[in-house]
Amino acid sequence: MASTTVDTVLFAPREVVYQLFSDRDALNSYLPVQISLKKPGVGSPSGVGAQYLIGLAGVGITEETTELVPGERMVYRVIKGAPVKQHVGTITFTDAPGGTRVVYTMESEPSLPIPAKALELGLKGLINTFLSGARKAVK
């Protein structure tokens, strides 16, 4: 299984940053893809069990939120649309001087033979796309 982690600071309060990631479609204006809620979660549309389509023109992958600890952590998994046996994303949020420390990890086991280093580079690119969108959103 390939794994990549990006650790950075976003210059906004933790509650704001957490909300941008846990309400997955909150970043739509800042990403090259669109995120749309397909199935609401338990207790709120973005709660545990929420399913989001991430892509363009209705084509893409489907993610499901599997864990939410308000202001601290969110975990999701890909359930459809990607050639993976398993893909899990974990994002943690802690206070940092002037903002919020975000530690974003993606772990992926492809169903196709892809070299681990190539997959890790791809995962890092995906993480950085979401972090870049969040940076733009908090400006």
XYZ file of C-alpha atoms in Angstrom:
139
model
C 0.000 0.000 0.000
C 1.312 3.440 -0.932
C 1.072 6.251 1.586
C 1.794 9.964 1.387
C 1.487 12.677 4.031
C 1.624 16.442 3.600
C 1.974 18.586 6.731
C 1.288 22.318 6.384
C -0.176 25.359 8.134
C -3.191 27.265 6.819
C -3.539 30.783 8.179
C -7.118 30.615 9.442
C -8.826 29.433 12.640
C -9.139 25.682 13.080
C -12.963 25.745 12.962
C -12.868 27.473 9.559
C -10.293 25.071 8.107
C -12.068 21.996 9.486
C -15.348 23.168 7.939
C -13.717 23.610 4.514
C -12.619 19.976 4.494
C -15.524 18.311 6.301
C -18.150 20.044 4.124
C -16.451 18.614 1.043
C -18.242 20.844 -1.477
C -17.177 24.042 0.359
C -14.004 24.126 -1.769
C -15.753 23.965 -5.160
C -14.901 27.554 -6.110
C -11.210 26.856 -5.525
C -10.668 23.445 -7.166
C -10.266 22.256 -10.766
C -12.924 19.585 -10.074
C -16.390 19.778 -8.571
C -17.547 18.024 -5.418
C -21.234 17.225 -5.117
C -23.154 15.597 -2.299
C -24.752 12.368 -3.516
C -26.008 10.981 -0.199
C -26.335 12.894 3.065
C -24.664 11.666 6.205
C -26.089 10.884 9.621
C -27.186 13.944 11.600
C -26.220 16.455 8.898
C -25.665 16.421 5.143
C -21.881 16.278 5.664
C -22.019 13.822 8.590
C -20.577 10.327 8.786
C -21.843 8.287 5.851
C -22.047 11.281 3.506
C -21.101 10.366 -0.045
C -19.594 12.855 -2.481
C -18.894 12.624 -6.190
C -15.578 14.292 -7.028
C -15.007 14.960 -10.718
C -16.404 16.778 -13.721
C -19.710 16.481 -15.588
C -20.942 13.680 -13.325
C -17.872 11.500 -13.912
C -15.393 10.836 -11.131
C -14.845 9.012 -7.890
C -17.209 8.634 -4.958
C -15.922 9.214 -1.436
C -17.680 8.316 1.799
C -17.003 10.082 5.094
C -16.228 7.406 7.702
C -15.146 9.419 10.741
C -15.588 12.981 11.976
C -14.169 14.441 15.170
C -15.315 18.081 15.030
C -12.408 20.479 14.706
C -9.842 17.675 14.972
C -10.070 14.927 12.371
C -11.910 13.558 9.378
C -11.489 10.260 7.555
C -12.960 9.199 4.225
C -12.630 6.302 1.818
C -13.109 5.916 -1.910
C -16.033 3.584 -2.566
C -16.475 3.879 -6.337
C -14.888 5.081 -9.557
C -11.162 4.493 -8.973
C -9.000 1.464 -9.778
C -8.175 0.817 -6.117
C -8.748 -2.042 -3.710
C -8.642 0.472 -0.888
C -8.090 4.216 -0.570
C -8.355 6.106 2.720
C -7.760 9.790 3.397
C -7.149 11.087 6.916
C -6.964 14.793 7.704
C -6.083 16.089 11.174
C -6.334 19.659 12.419
C -4.460 21.229 15.339
C -3.760 24.785 16.423
C -0.567 26.351 15.096
C 0.928 29.823 15.502
C -1.208 32.083 13.309
C -3.481 29.342 12.039
C -4.161 25.639 11.758
C -1.766 22.762 11.220
C -3.223 20.351 8.671
C -1.767 16.859 8.340
C -3.290 15.154 5.291
C -2.500 11.487 4.627
C -3.673 9.341 1.734
C -3.165 5.576 1.740
C -3.998 3.680 -1.406
C -3.798 0.105 -2.611
C -4.268 0.042 -6.377
C -6.012 -2.789 -8.180
C -3.586 -2.291 -11.088
C 0.198 -2.815 -10.978
C 1.444 0.715 -10.323
C 4.907 1.332 -8.828
C 4.575 2.604 -5.254
C 6.749 5.679 -5.896
C 4.618 6.729 -8.879
C 1.437 6.276 -6.858
C 2.892 8.239 -3.945
C 3.706 11.145 -6.275
C 0.136 11.065 -7.592
C -1.292 11.031 -4.068
C 0.917 13.969 -3.080
C -0.373 15.894 -6.100
C -3.981 15.218 -5.075
C -3.347 16.326 -1.501
C -1.623 19.495 -2.674
C -4.558 20.310 -4.974
C -6.956 20.247 -2.016
C -4.551 22.187 0.221
C -4.053 24.806 -2.492
C -7.825 25.195 -2.784
C -8.104 25.606 0.981
C -5.336 28.242 0.979
C -7.246 30.230 -1.637
C -10.491 29.858 0.309
C -9.059 31.308 3.534
C -7.423 34.364 1.910
